[in-house]
mmCIF file of C-alpha atoms in Angstrom:
data_model
loop_
_atom_site.group_PDB
_atom_site.id
_atom_site.type_symbol
_atom_site.label_atom_id
_atom_site.label_comp_id
_atom_site.label_asym_id
_atom_site.label_seq_id
_atom_site.Cartn_x
_atom_site.Cartn_y
_atom_site.Cartn_z
ATOM 1 C CA MET A 1 39.332 218.152 16.797
ATOM 2 C CA LYS A 2 41.859 217.011 19.022
ATOM 3 C CA TYR A 3 45.053 215.312 18.879
ATOM 4 C CA LYS A 4 46.893 213.328 21.206
ATOM 5 C CA THR A 5 50.152 215.626 21.168
ATOM 6 C CA PRO A 6 50.090 219.299 21.037
ATOM 7 C CA ILE A 7 50.589 220.463 17.439
ATOM 8 C CA SER A 8 53.319 223.564 17.436
ATOM 9 C CA HIS A 9 51.912 227.051 16.477
ATOM 10 C CA ASN A 10 54.348 226.733 13.635
ATOM 11 C CA THR A 11 52.934 223.718 12.162
ATOM 12 C CA ILE A 12 49.795 225.590 12.336
ATOM 13 C CA LEU A 13 51.173 228.507 10.339
ATOM 14 C CA ARG A 14 51.844 226.352 7.621
ATOM 15 C CA LEU A 15 48.773 224.490 7.073
ATOM 16 C CA PRO A 16 47.320 227.466 4.969
ATOM 17 C CA ARG A 17 50.178 227.160 2.891
ATOM 18 C CA TYR A 18 49.703 223.330 2.180
ATOM 19 C CA LEU A 19 46.194 223.946 1.687
ATOM 20 C CA HIS A 20 46.776 226.711 -1.054
ATOM 21 C CA LEU A 21 49.099 224.654 -2.824
ATOM 22 C CA LEU A 22 46.588 221.355 -2.682
ATOM 23 C CA GLU A 23 44.076 223.576 -4.238
ATOM 24 C CA GLU A 24 46.185 224.618 -7.052
ATOM 25 C CA MET A 25 47.264 221.385 -7.774
ATOM 26 C CA GLN A 26 44.171 219.971 -7.808
ATOM 27 C CA GLY A 27 42.954 222.485 -10.004
ATOM 28 C CA ARG A 28 45.333 221.690 -12.751
ATOM 29 C CA GLY A 29 43.943 217.871 -12.640
ATOM 30 C CA GLN A 30 46.558 216.313 -10.642
ATOM 31 C CA GLU A 31 45.854 213.663 -8.531
ATOM 32 C CA ARG A 32 48.714 213.000 -6.637
ATOM 33 C CA THR A 33 52.100 214.999 -4.747
ATOM 34 C CA SER A 34 54.801 213.605 -2.442
ATOM 35 C CA SER A 35 56.540 215.616 0.073
ATOM 36 C CA THR A 36 59.446 216.301 -2.430
ATOM 37 C CA GLU A 37 56.928 217.971 -4.728
ATOM 38 C CA MET A 38 55.110 219.744 -2.150
ATOM 39 C CA ALA A 39 58.762 221.215 -0.222
ATOM 40 C CA ILE A 40 60.267 222.381 -3.965
ATOM 41 C CA ALA A 41 57.065 224.154 -4.186
ATOM 42 C CA LEU A 42 57.225 225.691 -0.993
ATOM 43 C CA GLY A 43 60.794 226.200 -0.334
ATOM 44 C CA MET A 44 60.805 223.398 2.650
ATOM 45 C CA THR A 45 62.412 220.376 3.471
ATOM 46 C CA PRO A 46 60.625 217.445 2.173
ATOM 47 C CA SER A 47 61.062 216.044 5.471
ATOM 48 C CA GLN A 48 59.723 219.195 7.573
ATOM 49 C CA VAL A 49 56.574 218.556 5.205
ATOM 50 C CA ARG A 50 56.274 215.131 6.134
ATOM 51 C CA GLN A 51 56.714 215.895 9.859
ATOM 52 C CA ASP A 52 54.420 218.417 9.661
ATOM 53 C CA LEU A 53 51.617 215.761 8.204
ATOM 54 C CA ALA A 54 52.562 212.876 9.735
ATOM 55 C CA ALA A 55 51.252 215.272 13.460
ATOM 56 C CA PHE A 56 47.902 214.793 12.403
ATOM 57 C CA GLY A 57 47.634 211.717 11.299
ATOM 58 C CA ASN A 58 48.992 208.951 8.322
ATOM 59 C CA TYR A 59 48.060 210.273 4.902
ATOM 60 C CA GLY A 60 50.913 209.424 2.836
ATOM 61 C CA ALA A 61 52.252 206.064 1.614
ATOM 62 C CA GLN A 62 55.580 205.422 0.452
ATOM 63 C CA GLY A 63 56.115 205.013 -2.901
ATOM 64 C CA TYR A 64 53.070 206.245 -3.808
ATOM 65 C CA GLY A 65 52.727 209.820 -2.098
ATOM 66 C CA TYR A 66 49.935 211.814 -0.706
ATOM 67 C CA ASN A 67 46.419 211.218 -2.521
ATOM 68 C CA ILE A 68 45.794 215.064 -3.324
ATOM 69 C CA PRO A 69 41.637 215.013 -2.758
ATOM 70 C CA VAL A 70 42.366 213.401 0.263
ATOM 71 C CA LEU A 71 44.916 214.957 1.646
ATOM 72 C CA LEU A 72 43.450 218.618 0.909
ATOM 73 C CA GLN A 73 39.430 217.437 2.849
ATOM 74 C CA GLU A 74 42.279 216.466 5.668
ATOM 75 C CA VAL A 75 43.711 219.845 5.346
ATOM 76 C CA LYS A 76 40.927 221.605 5.688
ATOM 77 C CA LYS A 77 39.205 219.490 8.761
ATOM 78 C CA ILE A 78 41.931 220.058 10.531
ATOM 79 C CA LEU A 79 41.760 223.671 10.303
ATOM 80 C CA GLY A 80 37.840 223.776 11.058
ATOM 81 C CA LEU A 81 37.241 224.632 7.799
ATOM 82 C CA HIS A 82 34.693 221.883 6.857
ATOM 83 C CA ILE A 83 32.319 223.833 9.446
ATOM 84 C CA ARG A 84 30.171 226.639 8.823
ATOM 85 C CA HIS A 85 31.590 229.841 10.705
ATOM 86 C CA THR A 86 29.568 232.914 10.626
ATOM 87 C CA ILE A 87 31.537 236.726 10.440
ATOM 88 C CA ALA A 88 30.570 240.366 11.479
ATOM 89 C CA VAL A 89 32.537 243.306 10.932
ATOM 90 C CA VAL A 90 32.674 245.544 13.396
ATOM 91 C CA GLY A 91 34.264 249.103 11.837
ATOM 92 C CA THR A 92 33.981 249.858 7.612
ATOM 93 C CA GLY A 93 37.140 252.084 7.104
ATOM 94 C CA CYS A 94 39.027 251.277 4.571
ATOM 95 C CA ILE A 95 40.431 248.282 6.459
ATOM 96 C CA GLY A 96 37.039 246.701 7.499
ATOM 97 C CA ARG A 97 36.157 247.909 3.734
ATOM 98 C CA ALA A 98 38.715 245.667 2.212
ATOM 99 C CA MET A 99 38.157 242.865 3.875
ATOM 100 C CA LEU A 100 34.789 242.718 3.188
ATOM 101 C CA GLU A 101 35.926 242.859 -0.767
ATOM 102 C CA HIS A 102 38.992 241.030 -0.759
ATOM 103 C CA LEU A 103 38.384 237.783 0.507
ATOM 104 C CA ASP A 104 36.109 234.905 -0.900
ATOM 105 C CA TYR A 105 34.411 233.873 2.341
ATOM 106 C CA GLU A 106 31.847 231.672 1.325
ATOM 107 C CA SER A 107 34.584 229.596 -0.581
ATOM 108 C CA TYR A 108 36.025 228.122 2.934
ATOM 109 C CA ASN A 109 32.659 227.824 4.717
ATOM 110 C CA TYR A 110 32.456 231.219 5.694
ATOM 111 C CA LYS A 111 29.299 233.955 5.921
ATOM 112 C CA VAL A 112 29.839 237.160 6.646
ATOM 113 C CA LEU A 113 26.258 237.985 7.795
ATOM 114 C CA ALA A 114 26.860 242.152 9.080
ATOM 115 C CA ALA A 115 28.988 244.389 9.194
ATOM 116 C CA PHE A 116 28.606 247.510 12.055
ATOM 117 C CA ASP A 117 29.736 251.151 11.993
ATOM 118 C CA VAL A 118 29.156 254.772 13.748
ATOM 119 C CA ARG A 119 28.989 256.824 10.597
ATOM 120 C CA GLU A 120 26.041 257.865 9.413
ATOM 121 C CA ASP A 121 27.053 257.854 5.520
ATOM 122 C CA VAL A 122 27.769 254.546 5.727
ATOM 123 C CA ILE A 123 25.110 253.190 7.870
ATOM 124 C CA GLY A 124 22.074 251.501 5.852
ATOM 125 C CA THR A 125 23.957 250.860 2.847
ATOM 126 C CA GLU A 126 26.165 247.276 1.512
ATOM 127 C CA ILE A 127 29.390 246.462 0.973
ATOM 128 C CA ASN A 128 29.730 243.289 -1.125
ATOM 129 C CA GLY A 129 26.321 242.369 -0.579
ATOM 130 C CA VAL A 130 26.807 242.628 3.585
ATOM 131 C CA PRO A 131 24.555 245.070 5.248
ATOM 132 C CA VAL A 132 26.120 248.002 7.594
ATOM 133 C CA TYR A 133 23.936 248.738 10.269
ATOM 134 C CA ASP A 134 24.212 251.088 13.071
ATOM 135 C CA ALA A 135 26.448 250.072 15.959
ATOM 136 C CA ALA A 136 24.325 251.854 18.108
ATOM 137 C CA GLY A 137 21.864 248.530 17.860
ATOM 138 C CA MET A 138 25.357 246.002 18.340
ATOM 139 C CA GLU A 139 24.094 244.334 21.747
ATOM 140 C CA ALA A 140 20.642 243.749 20.459
ATOM 141 C CA TRP A 141 21.747 242.103 17.432
ATOM 142 C CA PHE A 142 24.176 240.190 18.527
ATOM 143 C CA ALA A 143 21.979 238.815 21.157
ATOM 144 C CA ASP A 144 19.863 237.785 18.239
ATOM 145 C CA HIS A 145 22.372 236.193 16.163
ATOM 146 C CA ASP A 146 25.287 233.288 16.153
ATOM 147 C CA VAL A 147 28.548 234.719 15.110
ATOM 148 C CA ASP A 148 31.628 232.713 15.793
ATOM 149 C CA ILE A 149 34.077 235.547 14.710
ATOM 150 C CA CYS A 150 33.992 239.113 14.270
ATOM 151 C CA ILE A 151 36.621 241.009 12.100
ATOM 152 C CA LEU A 152 37.792 243.862 14.236
ATOM 153 C CA ALA A 153 38.496 247.005 12.167
ATOM 154 C CA VAL A 154 37.645 250.665 14.297
ATOM 155 C CA PRO A 155 40.413 253.069 14.677
ATOM 156 C CA ALA A 156 42.805 251.805 17.187
ATOM 157 C CA GLU A 157 42.090 254.268 20.100
ATOM 158 C CA LYS A 158 38.566 252.273 20.665
ATOM 159 C CA ALA A 159 40.337 248.933 19.949
ATOM 160 C CA ARG A 160 40.102 248.137 23.740
ATOM 161 C CA SER A 161 36.547 249.131 24.684
ATOM 162 C CA VAL A 162 34.902 247.688 21.444
ATOM 163 C CA ALA A 163 36.591 244.240 21.662
ATOM 164 C CA LYS A 164 35.960 243.858 25.786
ATOM 165 C CA GLN A 165 32.260 244.936 24.408
ATOM 166 C CA LEU A 166 32.500 241.788 22.006
ATOM 167 C CA SER A 167 34.105 240.033 24.924
ATOM 168 C CA ARG A 168 30.577 240.586 26.830
ATOM 169 C CA TYR A 169 28.397 239.483 24.153
ATOM 170 C CA GLY A 170 30.237 236.299 24.301
ATOM 171 C CA MET A 171 32.218 236.445 20.999
ATOM 172 C CA PRO A 172 34.144 233.333 20.860
ATOM 173 C CA ALA A 173 37.236 234.617 18.177
ATOM 174 C CA ILE A 174 38.020 238.131 17.288
ATOM 175 C CA TRP A 175 40.451 238.716 13.872
ATOM 176 C CA ASN A 176 42.132 241.915 15.253
ATOM 177 C CA PHE A 177 43.088 244.477 12.648
ATOM 178 C CA THR A 178 43.208 247.785 15.043
ATOM 179 C CA ASN A 179 46.967 247.439 15.725
ATOM 180 C CA VAL A 180 46.375 247.406 19.118
ATOM 181 C CA ASP A 181 47.740 244.393 20.783
ATOM 182 C CA LEU A 182 45.051 242.138 22.501
ATOM 183 C CA THR A 183 46.437 239.476 24.359
ATOM 184 C CA GLN A 184 43.866 236.462 25.008
ATOM 185 C CA LYS A 185 44.504 236.497 28.885
ATOM 186 C CA ASP A 186 42.575 240.206 28.847
ATOM 187 C CA MET A 187 39.568 238.576 26.142
ATOM 188 C CA HIS A 188 38.340 235.453 27.504
ATOM 189 C CA CYS A 189 38.300 234.613 23.367
ATOM 190 C CA VAL A 190 40.670 233.554 21.223
ATOM 191 C CA VAL A 191 42.580 236.239 19.443
ATOM 192 C CA GLN A 192 44.375 236.869 15.945
ATOM 193 C CA ASN A 193 46.440 240.597 15.981
ATOM 194 C CA VAL A 194 46.730 241.118 12.279
ATOM 195 C CA ASP A 195 49.288 244.428 13.026
ATOM 196 C CA PHE A 196 50.596 245.100 8.978
ATOM 197 C CA ARG A 197 53.413 247.525 10.416
ATOM 198 C CA ASN A 198 54.620 243.884 11.995
ATOM 199 C CA SER A 199 54.597 242.504 8.236
ATOM 200 C CA LEU A 200 56.477 245.639 6.967
ATOM 201 C CA PHE A 201 59.513 245.591 9.519
ATOM 202 C CA THR A 202 60.343 242.162 9.315
ATOM 203 C CA LEU A 203 60.270 242.863 5.797
ATOM 204 C CA THR A 204 62.414 245.144 6.255
ATOM 205 C CA TYR A 205 64.972 243.524 8.462
ATOM 206 C CA TYR A 206 65.253 240.929 5.689
ATOM 207 C CA LEU A 207 65.936 243.641 3.387
ATOM 208 C CA GLU A 208 69.074 245.012 5.426
ATOM 209 C CA ASN A 209 70.321 241.519 6.268
ATOM 210 C CA LYS A 210 70.425 239.957 3.057
ATOM 211 C CA THR A 211 73.007 237.628 2.678
ATOM 212 C CA MET B 1 73.823 245.364 10.751
ATOM 213 C CA LYS B 2 74.886 241.670 11.009
ATOM 214 C CA TYR B 3 74.996 239.836 14.034
ATOM 215 C CA LYS B 4 77.476 236.907 14.879
ATOM 216 C CA THR B 5 75.056 234.517 15.540
ATOM 217 C CA PRO B 6 71.887 234.000 13.226
ATOM 218 C CA ILE B 7 68.720 235.315 14.396
ATOM 219 C CA SER B 8 65.756 232.731 14.601
ATOM 220 C CA HIS B 9 62.681 233.930 12.345
ATOM 221 C CA ASN B 10 60.416 233.384 15.293
ATOM 222 C CA THR B 11 62.658 236.236 17.205
ATOM 223 C CA ILE B 12 62.222 238.518 14.145
ATOM 224 C CA LEU B 13 58.791 238.000 14.666
ATOM 225 C CA ARG B 14 58.513 239.367 18.225
ATOM 226 C CA LEU B 15 60.787 242.404 17.884
ATOM 227 C CA PRO B 16 58.223 244.191 16.264
ATOM 228 C CA ARG B 17 56.146 243.320 19.502
ATOM 229 C CA TYR B 18 58.771 245.004 21.693
ATOM 230 C CA LEU B 19 58.663 247.968 19.310
ATOM 231 C CA HIS B 20 55.116 248.726 20.085
ATOM 232 C CA LEU B 21 55.043 248.129 23.927
ATOM 233 C CA LEU B 22 58.278 250.177 24.532
ATOM 234 C CA GLU B 23 56.527 252.985 22.149
ATOM 235 C CA GLU B 24 53.658 252.661 24.626
ATOM 236 C CA MET B 25 55.104 252.602 27.806
ATOM 237 C CA GLN B 26 57.640 255.838 26.580
ATOM 238 C CA GLY B 27 54.456 257.258 25.452
ATOM 239 C CA ARG B 28 53.419 257.228 29.331
ATOM 240 C CA GLY B 29 56.445 259.106 30.600
ATOM 241 C CA GLN B 30 58.018 255.519 31.728
ATOM 242 C CA GLU B 31 61.843 255.320 31.411
ATOM 243 C CA ARG B 32 62.577 251.884 32.549
ATOM 244 C CA THR B 33 61.095 248.174 32.177
ATOM 245 C CA SER B 34 61.896 244.598 33.310
ATOM 246 C CA SER B 35 61.815 241.634 31.251
ATOM 247 C CA THR B 36 58.859 240.608 33.640
ATOM 248 C CA GLU B 37 57.368 243.720 33.295
ATOM 249 C CA MET B 38 57.114 243.167 29.283
ATOM 250 C CA ALA B 39 56.409 239.604 29.052
ATOM 251 C CA ILE B 40 53.347 240.322 31.270
ATOM 252 C CA ALA B 41 52.271 242.877 28.359
ATOM 253 C CA LEU B 42 53.000 240.481 25.741
ATOM 254 C CA GLY B 43 51.745 237.034 27.451
ATOM 255 C CA MET B 44 55.519 235.734 27.078
ATOM 256 C CA THR B 45 57.957 234.435 29.891
ATOM 257 C CA PRO B 46 60.611 236.827 31.476
ATOM 258 C CA SER B 47 63.489 234.605 30.040
ATOM 259 C CA GLN B 48 62.230 234.811 26.590
ATOM 260 C CA VAL B 49 62.277 238.478 26.427
ATOM 261 C CA ARG B 50 65.453 238.204 27.643
ATOM 262 C CA GLN B 51 66.586 235.834 25.703
ATOM 263 C CA ASP B 52 65.515 237.617 22.496
ATOM 264 C CA LEU B 53 66.628 241.174 23.458
ATOM 265 C CA ALA B 54 70.436 239.312 24.331
ATOM 266 C CA ALA B 55 70.423 237.756 20.774
ATOM 267 C CA PHE B 56 71.522 241.164 19.382
ATOM 268 C CA GLY B 57 73.587 243.023 22.303
ATOM 269 C CA ASN B 58 73.987 243.220 26.422
ATOM 270 C CA TYR B 59 70.838 245.884 26.159
ATOM 271 C CA GLY B 60 69.947 244.905 30.444
ATOM 272 C CA ALA B 61 71.552 245.183 33.326
ATOM 273 C CA GLN B 62 70.682 243.168 36.320
ATOM 274 C CA GLY B 63 68.894 244.987 39.289
ATOM 275 C CA TYR B 64 68.440 248.130 36.448
ATOM 276 C CA GLY B 65 66.322 246.460 33.846
ATOM 277 C CA TYR B 66 66.091 248.321 30.552
ATOM 278 C CA ASN B 67 66.733 251.951 29.754
ATOM 279 C CA ILE B 68 63.112 252.448 27.284
ATOM 280 C CA PRO B 69 64.685 255.215 25.000
ATOM 281 C CA VAL B 70 67.907 253.363 24.546
ATOM 282 C CA LEU B 71 66.046 249.899 24.155
ATOM 283 C CA LEU B 72 63.444 251.733 21.958
ATOM 284 C CA GLN B 73 66.309 253.026 19.734
ATOM 285 C CA GLU B 74 68.187 249.744 19.451
ATOM 286 C CA VAL B 75 64.617 247.539 18.531
ATOM 287 C CA LYS B 76 64.050 250.106 16.074
ATOM 288 C CA LYS B 77 67.999 249.556 14.311
ATOM 289 C CA ILE B 78 67.767 245.933 14.652
ATOM 290 C CA LEU B 79 65.155 245.979 12.330
ATOM 291 C CA GLY B 80 66.663 248.785 10.106
ATOM 292 C CA LEU B 81 64.062 251.375 10.851
ATOM 293 C CA HIS B 82 66.710 254.210 11.625
ATOM 294 C CA ILE B 83 67.439 254.045 7.803
ATOM 295 C CA ARG B 84 64.485 255.537 5.089
ATOM 296 C CA HIS B 85 62.577 252.940 2.839
ATOM 297 C CA THR B 86 61.459 254.278 0.018
ATOM 298 C CA ILE B 87 57.980 252.478 -1.218
ATOM 299 C CA ALA B 88 55.828 252.101 -4.332
ATOM 300 C CA VAL B 89 52.665 250.362 -4.540
ATOM 301 C CA VAL B 90 51.488 248.694 -7.326
ATOM 302 C CA GLY B 91 47.652 248.263 -7.364
ATOM 303 C CA THR B 92 45.092 250.315 -6.054
ATOM 304 C CA GLY B 93 41.930 248.178 -5.709
ATOM 305 C CA CYS B 94 40.727 247.533 -2.146
ATOM 306 C CA ILE B 95 43.834 246.225 -0.394
ATOM 307 C CA GLY B 96 46.417 248.647 -2.164
ATOM 308 C CA ARG B 97 44.434 251.382 -1.326
ATOM 309 C CA ALA B 98 43.704 250.177 2.166
ATOM 310 C CA MET B 99 47.525 250.117 2.615
ATOM 311 C CA LEU B 100 47.780 253.901 1.186
ATOM 312 C CA GLU B 101 45.476 254.720 3.932
ATOM 313 C CA HIS B 102 46.239 252.603 6.872
ATOM 314 C CA LEU B 103 49.561 252.992 7.822
ATOM 315 C CA ASP B 104 51.589 255.628 9.262
ATOM 316 C CA TYR B 105 54.505 254.890 7.337
ATOM 317 C CA GLU B 106 56.439 258.483 8.147
ATOM 318 C CA SER B 107 56.470 257.513 11.359
ATOM 319 C CA TYR B 108 58.637 255.010 11.053
ATOM 320 C CA ASN B 109 60.984 256.798 7.861
ATOM 321 C CA TYR B 110 59.633 254.862 4.846
ATOM 322 C CA LYS B 111 58.473 257.179 2.199
ATOM 323 C CA VAL B 112 55.517 256.208 0.038
ATOM 324 C CA LEU B 113 56.543 257.336 -3.580
ATOM 325 C CA ALA B 114 53.890 256.513 -6.035
ATOM 326 C CA ALA B 115 51.119 254.215 -6.868
ATOM 327 C CA PHE B 116 49.935 252.761 -9.907
ATOM 328 C CA ASP B 117 47.156 251.063 -11.643
ATOM 329 C CA VAL B 118 46.193 250.559 -14.922
ATOM 330 C CA ARG B 119 42.501 250.974 -14.091
ATOM 331 C CA GLU B 120 41.765 254.866 -16.509
ATOM 332 C CA ASP B 121 39.594 256.347 -13.557
ATOM 333 C CA VAL B 122 42.231 256.476 -10.961
ATOM 334 C CA ILE B 123 44.935 257.057 -12.726
ATOM 335 C CA GLY B 124 46.156 261.005 -12.140
ATOM 336 C CA THR B 125 44.014 260.741 -8.798
ATOM 337 C CA GLU B 126 45.836 260.723 -5.363
ATOM 338 C CA ILE B 127 45.307 258.528 -3.191
ATOM 339 C CA ASN B 128 46.409 259.998 1.064
ATOM 340 C CA GLY B 129 48.483 262.554 -1.223
ATOM 341 C CA VAL B 130 50.198 260.073 -2.993
ATOM 342 C CA PRO B 131 49.578 260.205 -6.969
ATOM 343 C CA VAL B 132 48.380 257.408 -8.705
ATOM 344 C CA TYR B 133 50.869 256.807 -12.365
ATOM 345 C CA ASP B 134 49.362 254.654 -15.414
ATOM 346 C CA ALA B 135 50.723 251.157 -15.208
ATOM 347 C CA ALA B 136 52.087 251.579 -18.656
ATOM 348 C CA GLY B 137 54.983 253.811 -17.320
ATOM 349 C CA MET B 138 56.317 251.736 -14.697
ATOM 350 C CA GLU B 139 59.452 250.512 -16.128
ATOM 351 C CA ALA B 140 60.806 254.487 -17.293
ATOM 352 C CA TRP B 141 59.708 255.387 -13.543
ATOM 353 C CA PHE B 142 61.320 253.117 -11.592
ATOM 354 C CA ALA B 143 64.157 253.676 -13.592
ATOM 355 C CA ASP B 144 64.336 256.946 -12.485
ATOM 356 C CA HIS B 145 63.423 256.041 -8.581
ATOM 357 C CA ASP B 146 65.337 254.311 -5.859
ATOM 358 C CA VAL B 147 62.491 252.131 -4.692
ATOM 359 C CA ASP B 148 63.285 249.994 -1.813
ATOM 360 C CA ILE B 149 60.274 248.072 -1.234
ATOM 361 C CA CYS B 150 57.165 247.180 -3.741
ATOM 362 C CA ILE B 151 53.464 246.704 -2.198
ATOM 363 C CA LEU B 152 52.145 244.287 -4.626
ATOM 364 C CA ALA B 153 48.127 244.700 -4.527
ATOM 365 C CA VAL B 154 47.463 243.463 -8.061
ATOM 366 C CA PRO B 155 44.547 240.803 -9.024
ATOM 367 C CA ALA B 156 45.664 237.284 -8.079
ATOM 368 C CA GLU B 157 46.440 236.205 -11.497
ATOM 369 C CA LYS B 158 48.253 238.886 -12.618
ATOM 370 C CA ALA B 159 50.767 238.382 -9.259
ATOM 371 C CA ARG B 160 53.328 236.308 -10.424
ATOM 372 C CA SER B 161 53.960 238.382 -13.810
ATOM 373 C CA VAL B 162 54.030 241.501 -12.201
ATOM 374 C CA ALA B 163 56.179 240.276 -9.464
ATOM 375 C CA LYS B 164 58.833 239.009 -12.354
ATOM 376 C CA GLN B 165 58.723 242.428 -13.852
ATOM 377 C CA LEU B 166 59.784 244.130 -10.706
ATOM 378 C CA SER B 167 62.366 241.715 -10.084
ATOM 379 C CA ARG B 168 63.748 242.739 -13.365
ATOM 380 C CA TYR B 169 63.515 246.444 -12.539
ATOM 381 C CA GLY B 170 65.998 244.845 -9.611
ATOM 382 C CA MET B 171 63.040 245.640 -6.740
ATOM 383 C CA PRO B 172 65.169 244.621 -3.313
ATOM 384 C CA ALA B 173 61.177 243.753 -1.668
ATOM 385 C CA ILE B 174 58.080 242.576 -2.801
ATOM 386 C CA TRP B 175 55.553 242.903 0.251
ATOM 387 C CA ASN B 176 52.731 240.784 -1.153
ATOM 388 C CA PHE B 177 49.148 240.681 -0.670
ATOM 389 C CA THR B 178 48.144 239.417 -3.874
ATOM 390 C CA ASN B 179 47.439 235.971 -1.856
ATOM 391 C CA VAL B 180 49.720 234.170 -4.284
ATOM 392 C CA ASP B 181 52.571 232.425 -2.811
ATOM 393 C CA LEU B 182 55.988 234.284 -3.969
ATOM 394 C CA THR B 183 58.583 232.058 -2.484
ATOM 395 C CA GLN B 184 62.088 234.261 -2.834
ATOM 396 C CA LYS B 185 64.244 231.531 -5.115
ATOM 397 C CA ASP B 186 61.419 232.395 -8.083
ATOM 398 C CA MET B 187 62.142 236.039 -7.002
ATOM 399 C CA HIS B 188 65.981 237.346 -6.679
ATOM 400 C CA CYS B 189 64.228 239.704 -3.781
ATOM 401 C CA VAL B 190 63.184 239.890 -0.398
ATOM 402 C CA VAL B 191 59.423 238.685 -0.138
ATOM 403 C CA GLN B 192 56.928 239.067 2.539
ATOM 404 C CA ASN B 193 53.933 236.895 1.408
ATOM 405 C CA VAL B 194 50.665 238.648 3.508
ATOM 406 C CA ASP B 195 47.796 235.897 2.858
ATOM 407 C CA PHE B 196 44.360 237.032 5.040
ATOM 408 C CA ARG B 197 43.210 234.074 4.573
ATOM 409 C CA ASN B 198 46.259 232.130 6.282
ATOM 410 C CA SER B 199 45.438 234.498 9.278
ATOM 411 C CA LEU B 200 41.877 233.637 9.376
ATOM 412 C CA PHE B 201 42.348 229.953 8.960
ATOM 413 C CA THR B 202 44.820 230.123 11.799
ATOM 414 C CA LEU B 203 42.504 231.785 13.640
ATOM 415 C CA THR B 204 39.667 229.116 12.724
ATOM 416 C CA TYR B 205 42.058 226.222 14.079
ATOM 417 C CA TYR B 206 42.306 227.780 17.424
ATOM 418 C CA LEU B 207 38.609 228.233 17.872
ATOM 419 C CA GLU B 208 37.928 225.034 16.790
ATOM 420 C CA ASN B 209 40.747 223.448 19.529
ATOM 421 C CA LYS B 210 39.869 226.046 22.366
ATOM 422 C CA THR B 211 41.295 224.658 25.272
#
């Protein structure tokens, strides 16, 4: 989906929070909401909520607010969750395993096809129903399967070489948990870096700079 | 540490990336760098780097650039990493366990004191050298120990009640992995929410909106 004006990265980062809130509201049987109610729940201002949602189209009506099921579908569509996405996991150490066990991918239209590792003791096993294959067979496997997103969870020292390998296979997107900053210009694919240390450091900053 | 002008959240989010880059440069024996070199490595503009670092003080010199060990120490100090912080982990399912195993806390002046769980089969064990205690004894334990940061990794349905419990114990900061949005106004403490789904959704958005 393409929009007339470029949408800011910060707006994109807030969309998942709107999604979870709308799901929660729908879960308790609520049918409509307002920018004020959403803003209070999310610790934002109503005008910020209105501005974010207006960037994608005209979903609210003055005096009525937002219809929850309609807005929820729209937010999902904006994020691309109406499209089925396939996932493969490379590296099943503590983080790869946790990502296989922790998230309910099916609820959001993702399908985890396979995981890969080099360790003999995990090859041939299943983690949360997902088969773990020998990483030696990755190239052939990727040639035969359409994978949209690769979860990269190999040891840090292997991060760049495995990422380049995946890039060569034509992987469209890498969700990178290796703590190595893989910038997109290196990679020719979409990269989302998740470095847990950064989140901890940000928390520490706010802890030490509380007002 | 307090600064004259408020520092933007986006600047704070970029500081850990500067930190890792400076560590990498120091690791290869480099002694000075420039905003241009840093910008290229991080996919930013030199003026953005200069602006970010100038917010905290005058660390660069025209024609010389930045002294890496000095700047590295300053970035650590800004983030509060020069202060020793203690951590406790509540919940040792897949995510709690992964967070105990994955990060090298000692390198950044953190000390993980203990973990808590309700499951009989993990109580009394150690994960990566950290003892797992019975969650029933949390109140007494927290009364006896100074903990700065709690890693919250309990099942989603228990997130709010355990967070409120920790807040009652006077916990200064919660690093929240429960996928439940705990806003600070509820909590009387600093909260950093880590919801992996949000990162995946953002990645999906950029995958579907590639230019």
